CSV table of C-alpha atoms in Angstrom, one decimal:
chain,number,residue,atom,x,y,z
E,18,UNK,CA,209.4,78.7,18.5
E,19,UNK,CA,211.3,77.0,21.2
E,20,UNK,CA,214.4,76.7,19.0
E,21,UNK,CA,214.0,80.3,18.0
E,22,UNK,CA,213.8,81.5,21.6
E,23,UNK,CA,216.8,79.3,22.6
E,24,UNK,CA,219.0,81.0,20.0
E,25,UNK,CA,218.9,78.2,17.4
E,26,UNK,CA,217.4,80.0,14.3
E,27,UNK,CA,218.6,77.3,11.9
E,28,UNK,CA,216.5,74.6,13.6
E,29,UNK,CA,213.6,77.1,14.0
E,30,UNK,CA,213.7,77.8,10.2
E,31,UNK,CA,213.5,74.1,9.4
E,32,UNK,CA,210.4,73.6,11.5
E,33,UNK,CA,208.8,76.8,10.4
E,34,UNK,CA,209.1,75.6,6.8
E,35,UNK,CA,207.6,72.2,7.6
E,36,UNK,CA,204.7,73.9,9.4
E,37,UNK,CA,204.2,76.2,6.4
E,38,UNK,CA,203.9,73.3,4.0
E,39,UNK,CA,201.4,71.6,6.3
E,40,UNK,CA,199.3,74.8,6.6
E,41,UNK,CA,199.2,75.1,2.8
E,42,UNK,CA,198.1,71.5,2.5
E,43,UNK,CA,195.2,71.9,4.9
E,44,UNK,CA,194.2,75.4,3.8
E,45,UNK,CA,195.0,77.1,7.2
E,46,UNK,CA,195.6,80.5,5.6
E,47,UNK,CA,195.8,82.4,8.9
E,48,UNK,CA,198.6,80.2,10.0
E,49,UNK,CA,200.3,80.7,6.7
E,50,UNK,CA,200.4,84.4,7.4
E,51,UNK,CA,201.9,83.9,10.9
E,52,UNK,CA,204.5,81.3,9.6
E,53,UNK,CA,205.6,83.5,6.7
E,54,UNK,CA,206.2,86.4,9.1
E,55,UNK,CA,208.1,84.1,11.5
E,56,UNK,CA,210.3,82.9,8.6
E,57,UNK,CA,210.9,86.4,7.5
E,58,UNK,CA,211.9,87.3,11.1
E,59,UNK,CA,214.5,84.4,11.1
E,60,UNK,CA,216.1,85.7,7.8
E,61,UNK,CA,216.2,89.2,9.3
E,62,UNK,CA,218.0,87.7,12.3
E,63,UNK,CA,220.6,86.3,9.8
E,64,UNK,CA,220.8,89.9,8.3
E,65,UNK,CA,219.4,88.5,5.0
E,66,UNK,CA,216.7,91.2,4.7
E,67,UNK,CA,216.3,90.7,0.9
E,68,UNK,CA,215.3,87.0,1.6
E,69,UNK,CA,212.9,88.1,4.4
E,70,UNK,CA,211.0,90.6,2.3
E,71,UNK,CA,209.3,88.0,-0.1
E,72,UNK,CA,208.0,86.2,3.0
E,73,UNK,CA,206.5,89.4,4.5
E,74,UNK,CA,205.0,90.2,1.1
E,75,UNK,CA,203.5,86.7,0.9
E,76,UNK,CA,202.0,87.1,4.4
E,77,UNK,CA,200.5,90.5,3.3
E,78,UNK,CA,198.9,89.0,0.2
E,79,UNK,CA,197.3,86.1,2.1
E,80,UNK,CA,196.1,88.3,4.9
E,81,UNK,CA,194.5,90.6,2.3
E,82,UNK,CA,192.7,87.7,0.6
E,83,UNK,CA,191.2,86.4,3.9
E,84,UNK,CA,190.6,89.9,5.5
E,85,UNK,CA,193.0,89.0,8.4
E,86,UNK,CA,193.4,92.6,9.7
E,87,UNK,CA,195.9,91.7,12.5
E,88,UNK,CA,198.1,89.9,9.9
E,89,UNK,CA,197.9,92.9,7.5
E,90,UNK,CA,199.0,95.2,10.4
E,91,UNK,CA,202.0,93.0,11.3
E,92,UNK,CA,203.0,92.5,7.6
E,93,UNK,CA,203.0,96.3,7.0
E,94,UNK,CA,205.1,96.8,10.1
E,95,UNK,CA,207.7,94.1,9.0
E,96,UNK,CA,207.9,95.5,5.5
E,97,UNK,CA,208.5,99.1,6.7
E,98,UNK,CA,211.3,97.9,9.1
E,99,UNK,CA,212.9,95.7,6.4
E,100,UNK,CA,213.0,98.5,3.8
E,101,UNK,CA,214.3,100.8,6.5
E,102,UNK,CA,217.2,98.4,7.1
E,103,UNK,CA,218.0,98.3,3.4
E,104,UNK,CA,218.0,102.1,3.3
E,105,UNK,CA,215.0,102.3,1.0
E,106,UNK,CA,213.5,105.2,3.0
E,107,UNK,CA,210.7,106.0,0.5
E,108,UNK,CA,209.3,102.5,0.5
E,109,UNK,CA,209.8,102.2,4.3
E,110,UNK,CA,207.8,105.4,4.8
E,111,UNK,CA,204.9,104.2,2.6
E,112,UNK,CA,204.7,100.9,4.4
E,113,UNK,CA,204.9,102.8,7.8
E,114,UNK,CA,201.9,105.0,6.9
E,115,UNK,CA,199.9,101.9,6.0
E,116,UNK,CA,201.0,100.2,9.2
E,117,UNK,CA,199.9,103.1,11.4
E,118,UNK,CA,196.6,103.5,9.5
E,119,UNK,CA,195.7,99.8,10.0
E,120,UNK,CA,196.9,99.8,13.6
E,121,UNK,CA,194.8,102.8,14.5
E,122,UNK,CA,191.8,101.5,12.6
E,123,UNK,CA,191.9,98.2,14.6
E,124,UNK,CA,192.1,100.2,17.8
E,125,UNK,CA,189.1,102.4,17.0
E,126,UNK,CA,187.1,99.4,15.8
E,127,UNK,CA,187.8,97.5,19.0
E,128,UNK,CA,187.0,100.5,21.3
E,129,UNK,CA,183.8,101.4,19.6
E,130,UNK,CA,182.6,97.8,19.4
E,131,UNK,CA,183.3,97.4,23.1
E,132,UNK,CA,181.5,100.6,24.1
E,133,UNK,CA,178.5,99.8,22.0
E,134,UNK,CA,178.4,96.2,23.3
E,135,UNK,CA,178.7,97.3,27.0
E,136,UNK,CA,176.0,99.9,26.5
E,137,UNK,CA,173.6,97.4,24.8
E,138,UNK,CA,174.1,94.9,27.7
E,139,UNK,CA,173.4,97.6,30.3
E,140,UNK,CA,170.3,98.8,28.5
E,141,UNK,CA,169.0,95.3,28.0
E,142,UNK,CA,169.3,94.6,31.8
E,143,UNK,CA,167.7,98.0,32.7
E,144,UNK,CA,164.8,97.5,30.3
E,145,UNK,CA,164.1,94.0,31.6
E,146,UNK,CA,163.9,95.3,35.2
E,147,UNK,CA,161.5,98.2,34.2
E,148,UNK,CA,159.4,96.3,31.7
E,149,UNK,CA,155.7,95.9,32.4
E,150,UNK,CA,153.5,93.0,31.3
E,151,UNK,CA,151.4,95.1,28.9
E,152,UNK,CA,154.5,96.3,27.1
E,153,UNK,CA,156.0,92.9,26.7
E,154,UNK,CA,155.4,92.6,23.0
E,155,UNK,CA,156.9,96.1,22.3
E,156,UNK,CA,160.0,95.3,24.4
E,157,UNK,CA,160.6,92.1,22.5
E,158,UNK,CA,160.4,94.1,19.2
E,159,UNK,CA,162.8,96.7,20.7
E,160,UNK,CA,165.3,94.1,21.7
E,161,UNK,CA,165.2,92.5,18.3
E,162,UNK,CA,165.9,96.0,16.7
E,163,UNK,CA,168.9,96.4,19.1
E,164,UNK,CA,170.4,93.2,17.8
E,165,UNK,CA,169.8,94.1,14.2
E,166,UNK,CA,171.4,97.6,14.8
E,167,UNK,CA,174.4,96.0,16.5
E,168,UNK,CA,174.8,93.7,13.5
E,169,UNK,CA,174.3,96.7,11.1
E,170,UNK,CA,177.0,98.8,12.9
E,171,UNK,CA,179.4,95.9,12.9
E,172,UNK,CA,178.6,95.2,9.2
E,173,UNK,CA,179.4,98.8,8.2
E,174,UNK,CA,182.7,98.7,10.1
E,175,UNK,CA,183.6,95.5,8.2
E,176,UNK,CA,182.7,97.2,4.9
E,177,UNK,CA,184.9,100.1,5.8
E,178,UNK,CA,187.8,97.8,6.6
E,179,UNK,CA,187.2,96.2,3.2
E,180,UNK,CA,187.4,99.6,1.7
E,181,UNK,CA,190.7,100.2,3.4
E,182,UNK,CA,192.1,97.1,1.8
E,183,UNK,CA,190.8,98.3,-1.6
E,184,UNK,CA,192.6,101.6,-1.1
E,185,UNK,CA,195.8,99.7,-0.5
E,186,UNK,CA,195.2,97.8,-3.7
E,187,UNK,CA,194.9,101.1,-5.5
E,188,UNK,CA,198.3,102.2,-4.2
E,189,UNK,CA,199.9,98.9,-5.3
E,190,UNK,CA,198.2,99.0,-8.7
E,191,UNK,CA,199.6,102.5,-9.4
E,192,UNK,CA,203.1,101.0,-9.4
E,193,UNK,CA,202.1,98.9,-12.4
E,194,UNK,CA,201.2,101.6,-14.9
E,195,UNK,CA,200.0,99.4,-17.7
E,196,UNK,CA,197.3,97.9,-15.5
E,197,UNK,CA,196.3,101.0,-13.5
E,198,UNK,CA,193.2,102.0,-15.4
E,199,UNK,CA,191.7,98.5,-15.3
E,200,UNK,CA,192.3,98.0,-11.6
E,201,UNK,CA,191.1,101.5,-10.7
E,202,UNK,CA,187.7,100.9,-12.5
E,203,UNK,CA,187.2,97.6,-10.7
E,204,UNK,CA,188.1,99.0,-7.3
E,205,UNK,CA,185.8,102.0,-7.8
E,206,UNK,CA,183.0,99.6,-8.6
E,207,UNK,CA,183.6,97.5,-5.5
E,208,UNK,CA,183.6,100.6,-3.3
E,209,UNK,CA,180.4,101.9,-4.8
E,210,UNK,CA,178.8,98.5,-4.4
E,211,UNK,CA,179.8,98.4,-0.7
E,212,UNK,CA,178.4,101.8,0.0
E,213,UNK,CA,175.2,100.9,-1.9
E,214,UNK,CA,174.8,97.9,0.4
E,215,UNK,CA,175.4,100.1,3.4
E,216,UNK,CA,172.7,102.4,2.1
E,217,UNK,CA,170.3,99.4,1.9
E,218,UNK,CA,171.1,98.6,5.5
E,219,UNK,CA,170.5,102.2,6.7
E,220,UNK,CA,167.2,102.5,4.9
E,221,UNK,CA,166.1,99.1,6.4
E,222,UNK,CA,166.2,100.5,9.9
E,223,UNK,CA,164.5,103.8,9.2
E,224,UNK,CA,160.7,103.8,9.3
E,225,UNK,CA,159.4,102.9,5.9
E,226,UNK,CA,156.8,105.0,4.1
E,227,UNK,CA,154.0,102.6,5.1
E,228,UNK,CA,154.8,103.0,8.9
E,229,UNK,CA,155.2,106.7,8.6
E,230,UNK,CA,151.9,107.3,6.8
E,231,UNK,CA,150.1,104.9,9.2
E,232,UNK,CA,151.0,107.2,12.1
E,233,UNK,CA,150.8,110.5,10.2
E,234,UNK,CA,148.3,110.1,7.3
E,235,UNK,CA,148.0,113.8,6.3
E,236,UNK,CA,151.7,114.5,6.1
E,237,UNK,CA,154.7,114.4,3.7
E,238,UNK,CA,158.3,113.2,3.9
E,239,UNK,CA,160.9,114.8,1.7
E,240,UNK,CA,164.2,112.8,2.2
E,241,UNK,CA,167.0,113.3,-0.3
E,242,UNK,CA,170.5,112.0,0.9
E,243,UNK,CA,173.4,113.8,-0.8
E,244,UNK,CA,175.3,110.5,-1.1
E,245,UNK,CA,174.2,106.9,-1.2
E,246,UNK,CA,174.1,106.9,2.6
E,247,UNK,CA,172.8,109.8,4.7
E,248,UNK,CA,173.8,111.8,7.9
E,249,UNK,CA,170.1,112.9,8.2
E,250,UNK,CA,167.6,110.5,9.6
E,251,UNK,CA,164.1,110.5,11.1
E,252,UNK,CA,162.3,108.3,13.6
E,253,UNK,CA,158.7,107.7,14.6
E,254,UNK,CA,157.1,105.9,17.5
E,255,UNK,CA,153.9,105.5,19.4
E,256,UNK,CA,153.7,104.7,23.1
E,257,UNK,CA,151.0,105.2,25.8
E,258,UNK,CA,148.8,107.5,23.7
E,259,UNK,CA,151.6,109.7,22.5
E,260,UNK,CA,153.3,109.9,19.1
E,261,UNK,CA,157.0,110.6,18.8
E,262,UNK,CA,158.5,112.3,15.7
E,263,UNK,CA,162.1,113.2,15.4
E,264,UNK,CA,164.4,114.6,12.7
E,265,UNK,CA,168.2,114.6,13.1
E,266,UNK,CA,171.1,116.1,11.2
E,267,UNK,CA,174.4,114.3,12.1
E,268,UNK,CA,177.9,115.8,11.6
E,269,UNK,CA,178.9,115.4,8.0
E,270,UNK,CA,177.3,113.3,5.3
E,271,UNK,CA,178.0,110.1,3.5
E,272,UNK,CA,179.7,107.3,5.5
E,273,UNK,CA,180.8,109.4,8.5
E,274,UNK,CA,177.3,110.9,8.9
E,275,UNK,CA,175.7,107.4,8.4
E,276,UNK,CA,177.8,105.9,11.1
E,277,UNK,CA,176.7,108.7,13.5
E,278,UNK,CA,173.1,108.0,12.5
E,279,UNK,CA,173.4,104.3,13.3
E,280,UNK,CA,174.6,105.1,16.8
E,281,UNK,CA,171.9,107.8,17.2
E,282,UNK,CA,169.1,105.5,16.1
E,283,UNK,CA,170.1,102.8,18.5
E,284,UNK,CA,170.3,105.2,21.5
E,285,UNK,CA,167.0,106.8,20.6
E,286,UNK,CA,165.1,103.6,20.3
E,287,UNK,CA,166.2,102.7,23.8
E,288,UNK,CA,165.4,106.2,25.2
E,289,UNK,CA,161.8,106.4,23.8
E,290,UNK,CA,160.8,103.4,25.9
E,291,UNK,CA,161.8,105.3,29.1
E,292,UNK,CA,160.2,108.8,28.9
E,293,UNK,CA,157.7,110.9,27.1
E,294,UNK,CA,159.5,114.1,28.1
E,295,UNK,CA,161.4,115.3,25.0
E,296,UNK,CA,163.8,117.4,27.1
E,297,UNK,CA,164.7,114.4,29.3
E,298,UNK,CA,165.0,112.2,26.2
E,299,UNK,CA,167.5,114.5,24.5
E,300,UNK,CA,169.5,114.8,27.7
E,301,UNK,CA,169.6,111.0,28.0
E,302,UNK,CA,170.6,110.7,24.3
E,303,UNK,CA,173.4,113.3,24.8
E,304,UNK,CA,174.9,111.4,27.7
E,305,UNK,CA,174.6,108.1,25.8
E,306,UNK,CA,176.3,109.5,22.7
E,307,UNK,CA,179.1,111.0,24.7
E,308,UNK,CA,179.8,107.7,26.5
E,309,UNK,CA,179.7,105.8,23.2
E,310,UNK,CA,182.2,108.1,21.6
E,311,UNK,CA,184.5,108.2,24.7
E,312,UNK,CA,184.0,111.8,25.6
E,313,UNK,CA,186.0,111.5,28.7
E,314,UNK,CA,187.6,114.9,29.4
E,315,UNK,CA,187.6,118.4,27.8
E,316,UNK,CA,190.9,117.6,26.2
E,317,UNK,CA,190.0,114.1,24.9
E,318,UNK,CA,186.7,113.9,22.9
E,319,UNK,CA,185.3,113.6,19.4
E,320,UNK,CA,183.7,116.6,17.6
E,321,UNK,CA,181.0,114.3,16.2
E,322,UNK,CA,177.4,115.0,17.1
E,323,UNK,CA,174.0,115.7,15.8
E,324,UNK,CA,171.3,118.4,15.7
E,325,UNK,CA,167.8,117.2,16.6
E,326,UNK,CA,164.2,118.4,16.6
E,327,UNK,CA,161.9,116.2,18.7
E,328,UNK,CA,158.1,116.3,19.1
E,329,UNK,CA,155.9,114.3,21.4
E,330,UNK,CA,152.2,114.7,20.4
E,331,UNK,CA,149.6,114.2,23.1
E,332,UNK,CA,146.3,113.1,21.4
E,333,UNK,CA,144.1,113.5,24.5
E,334,UNK,CA,145.2,117.0,25.4
E,335,UNK,CA,145.6,118.3,21.9
E,336,UNK,CA,149.1,119.5,22.7
E,337,UNK,CA,152.6,119.1,21.4
E,338,UNK,CA,155.8,119.0,23.5
E,339,UNK,CA,158.9,120.0,21.7
E,340,UNK,CA,162.6,120.1,22.5
E,341,UNK,CA,165.4,120.8,20.1
E,342,UNK,CA,169.2,120.6,19.9
E,343,UNK,CA,170.2,123.4,17.5
E,344,UNK,CA,167.0,122.7,15.4
E,345,UNK,CA,163.7,124.6,15.5
E,346,UNK,CA,160.0,123.7,15.0
E,347,UNK,CA,157.9,125.7,12.6
E,348,UNK,CA,154.1,126.1,13.0
E,349,UNK,CA,151.8,127.8,10.5
E,350,UNK,CA,148.4,128.3,12.2
E,351,UNK,CA,145.3,127.6,10.1
E,352,UNK,CA,144.4,130.7,8.0
E,353,UNK,CA,147.6,132.5,9.0
E,354,UNK,CA,150.4,133.6,6.6
E,355,UNK,CA,153.3,133.8,9.1
E,356,UNK,CA,155.5,131.1,10.6
E,357,UNK,CA,155.6,130.6,14.3
E,358,UNK,CA,159.2,129.5,15.1
E,359,UNK,CA,159.9,127.5,18.3
E,360,UNK,CA,163.7,127.7,18.8
E,361,UNK,CA,165.6,124.7,20.1
E,362,UNK,CA,168.4,124.9,22.7
E,363,UNK,CA,171.7,126.2,21.3
E,364,UNK,CA,173.5,122.9,22.1
E,365,UNK,CA,174.2,119.9,19.8
E,366,UNK,CA,173.9,116.3,20.9
E,367,UNK,CA,177.5,115.1,21.5
E,368,UNK,CA,180.0,117.3,19.7
E,369,UNK,CA,182.4,119.6,21.7
E,370,UNK,CA,181.5,119.0,25.3
E,371,UNK,CA,181.7,122.3,27.2
E,372,UNK,CA,178.6,121.5,29.3
E,373,UNK,CA,179.0,118.3,31.2
E,374,UNK,CA,175.2,118.0,32.0
E,375,UNK,CA,173.2,120.1,29.5
E,376,UNK,CA,169.5,120.8,29.8
E,377,UNK,CA,167.3,121.1,26.7
E,378,UNK,CA,164.4,123.5,27.1
E,379,UNK,CA,161.0,121.9,26.7
E,380,UNK,CA,158.1,123.8,25.0
E,381,UNK,CA,154.5,122.8,25.2
E,382,UNK,CA,152.3,124.2,22.5
E,383,UNK,CA,148.5,124.0,22.2
E,384,UNK,CA,147.4,122.7,18.7
E,385,UNK,CA,144.3,123.5,16.7
E,386,UNK,CA,142.7,121.8,13.8
E,387,UNK,CA,144.3,122.6,10.5
E,388,UNK,CA,147.6,123.8,12.0
E,389,UNK,CA,150.7,122.8,9.9
E,390,UNK,CA,153.9,121.7,11.6
E,391,UNK,CA,157.3,121.5,9.9
E,392,UNK,CA,160.6,119.8,11.0
E,393,UNK,CA,163.7,119.8,8.8
E,394,UNK,CA,167.5,119.7,8.6
E,395,UNK,CA,169.5,122.6,7.2
E,396,UNK,CA,170.2,120.9,3.8
E,397,UNK,CA,167.3,122.5,1.9
E,398,UNK,CA,168.0,126.1,3.0
E,399,UNK,CA,171.8,125.7,2.5
E,400,UNK,CA,171.5,124.4,-1.1
E,401,UNK,CA,173.3,126.6,-3.7
E,402,UNK,CA,171.6,127.4,-7.0
E,403,UNK,CA,169.4,129.8,-8.8
E,404,UNK,CA,170.5,132.2,-11.5
E,405,UNK,CA,173.2,133.7,-9.2
E,406,UNK,CA,174.2,130.3,-7.8
E,407,UNK,CA,173.8,131.5,-4.2
E,408,UNK,CA,172.5,129.8,-1.1
E,409,UNK,CA,168.7,129.5,-0.8
E,410,UNK,CA,168.6,130.8,2.8
E,411,UNK,CA,166.1,130.3,5.6
E,412,UNK,CA,164.1,133.4,4.7
E,413,UNK,CA,163.4,132.1,1.2
E,414,UNK,CA,162.5,128.7,2.6
E,415,UNK,CA,160.0,130.4,4.9
E,416,UNK,CA,158.5,132.4,2.1
E,417,UNK,CA,158.2,129.2,0.0
E,418,UNK,CA,156.3,127.3,2.7
E,419,UNK,CA,153.9,130.2,3.3
E,420,UNK,CA,153.2,130.5,-0.5
E,421,UNK,CA,151.9,126.8,-0.6
E,422,UNK,CA,149.8,126.7,2.6
E,423,UNK,CA,146.6,126.4,0.5
E,424,UNK,CA,147.8,123.1,-1.0
E,425,UNK,CA,147.5,119.6,0.4
E,426,UNK,CA,150.5,118.0,2.2
E,427,UNK,CA,151.1,115.7,-0.8
E,428,UNK,CA,151.1,118.7,-3.2
E,429,UNK,CA,153.4,120.6,-0.9
E,430,UNK,CA,155.9,117.7,-1.1
E,431,UNK,CA,155.8,117.7,-4.9
E,432,UNK,CA,156.2,121.5,-5.0
E,433,UNK,CA,159.2,121.5,-2.6
E,434,UNK,CA,160.8,118.6,-4.5
E,435,UNK,CA,160.3,120.3,-7.9
E,436,UNK,CA,161.5,123.7,-6.5
E,437,UNK,CA,164.8,122.4,-5.1
E,438,UNK,CA,165.6,120.4,-8.3
E,439,UNK,CA,165.1,123.6,-10.4
E,440,UNK,CA,167.0,125.7,-7.9
E,441,UNK,CA,170.1,123.5,-8.1
E,442,UNK,CA,170.4,124.5,-11.8
E,443,UNK,CA,173.2,122.0,-12.5
E,444,UNK,CA,175.0,122.5,-9.1
E,445,UNK,CA,175.7,119.3,-7.0
E,446,UNK,CA,173.7,118.8,-3.8
E,447,UNK,CA,175.8,120.2,-0.9
E,448,UNK,CA,174.1,118.3,2.0
E,449,UNK,CA,171.5,115.8,2.9
E,450,UNK,CA,167.9,117.1,2.7
E,451,UNK,CA,165.1,116.2,5.1
E,452,UNK,CA,161.7,117.9,5.5
E,453,UNK,CA,158.7,116.6,7.3
E,454,UNK,CA,155.3,118.3,7.3
E,455,UNK,CA,152.1,117.4,9.3
E,456,UNK,CA,148.6,118.8,9.2
E,457,UNK,CA,146.7,118.6,12.5
E,458,UNK,CA,143.1,117.5,12.7
E,459,UNK,CA,140.8,117.0,15.7
E,460,UNK,CA,138.6,113.9,15.8
E,461,UNK,CA,136.2,113.0,18.7
E,462,UNK,CA,138.0,115.3,21.2
E,463,UNK,CA,141.3,113.5,20.6
E,464,UNK,CA,144.2,114.9,18.5
E,465,UNK,CA,145.1,112.8,15.6
E,466,UNK,CA,147.1,113.2,12.4
E,467,UNK,CA,144.8,112.4,9.5
C-alpha cells in the first residue's frame, strides 16, 4: 500500500501478489477479496482493464462464498466501472444496479440494527430502574425474550441478505442457458428453506396454543398466514390481575409483514410491563415504532405500520378496557342476535405520520357471563371466493358469526375454518387470516375466561 500511494504501482503489484499467495495458504478469504480488488486497481491504473476484471470477478466469487457483504458491494462497484471504461454499457449498467442494491441494503441493515440496539439498551435501563422485587422473575423472563427477539430480527436480516446473493446467482445462471433450469430449481429450494426457517423463528416467539388456552380456556384461535411467514400476529399477557389480549395486522404479508411483526412484538412486550391502560400502551407503541423506523419528518418516513385491537380484561371488576388502531372489537351479548361493535381510532400504528402525538380512544365495557368477544384482522372478510368469486365482506362475516352463536367456541372455530376453505373455491388466499373468539364466564365474583 505504501508503494501504491507513493506512485510505484509495479512494486505494489509485486507485494500484493505475495500477500495474496499467503492469504490463500492460510485460508484468510476476506483478505483474498481485498487483495484481488487491490491488484485489479493496479491493473486499472496501468489501463489494463481486461486484466483487472478477472481479479474483480474472483473477489466477487470469494465474497459471495463467505457472505462478505462489504466485499460484494466493492466488487460490484469495480466491475461496473471497469465495463464502463471498456464501453460495455449494458454490462456496466447491470453491475451498477447490483452495486446500488447492495450498498443500500447494507445502509438499511446498519441503520435498523443501530436503532433497535439503542432502543433495547434504553428500555433495559428504564425497566431496571422501575422494576419491583415482586416482579423480578417476570422482568428476567422479559429481558430474555428481548435478547431472543434481537437475535431473531438479526437472523431474519441475515437470511434476507443470503436471499439477495441467491438472486444474484439467478441472474448469473441465466447467462449460461444450458444450466439455467438446474440452478433455478436449486435456488428456489434454498429461498423456500430460508423462508420456512424464518417461519419457525416467528412462530417460536408467538404464544403457543398451550399458553393461549391456559389464559383463555373457553376460546378459539384461527390463524392462517397467507405465506410461510405472517404479517398478522397476536399476543397474550397477564400482569397484576389483568389479562392482555392483542391482535395486529401489519402492512403487507410474507417477509415484509413478518419483519414489521418482529419489531411490533418486541415493542409491545416492553410496553405491557409499563401500563394497563390500552390507550397509553398504543400511544407508547406508536412512538416506539416511529423511532425504530426513523420517522423523523413529514417528508422523510416509512409507510410501514400496523392496525391493532387491544383488550385489557379486569377480573375483579368484570370489565374490559379496549383501544384500537384502525381495528374494532365485536361483542355478542348472551342471548342476543346482534353484534355490538366498538370502533377503534382511525389511526394506524406507525405508517404515514400526520399526527405527531396521536391519542387512541379508550373504551371501558361492562361484561356479563356468556358474552362472546371477537377480535380479528381483515383477511377473513377480504377473501375472494364463492360462486361469483367476490369478496366475502364484513356484513357476511357478521351474519356468519351470529348464525353460530349457539355453538361452543371450539365448534365455532371449526365452522369458520371449513367455511373459508369452501368459500375460496380454488382462489388463492389474498391475505393473512387471524380471528380470536372468547366466551366470558363469572366465577366467585371475579371475571375469568373459562
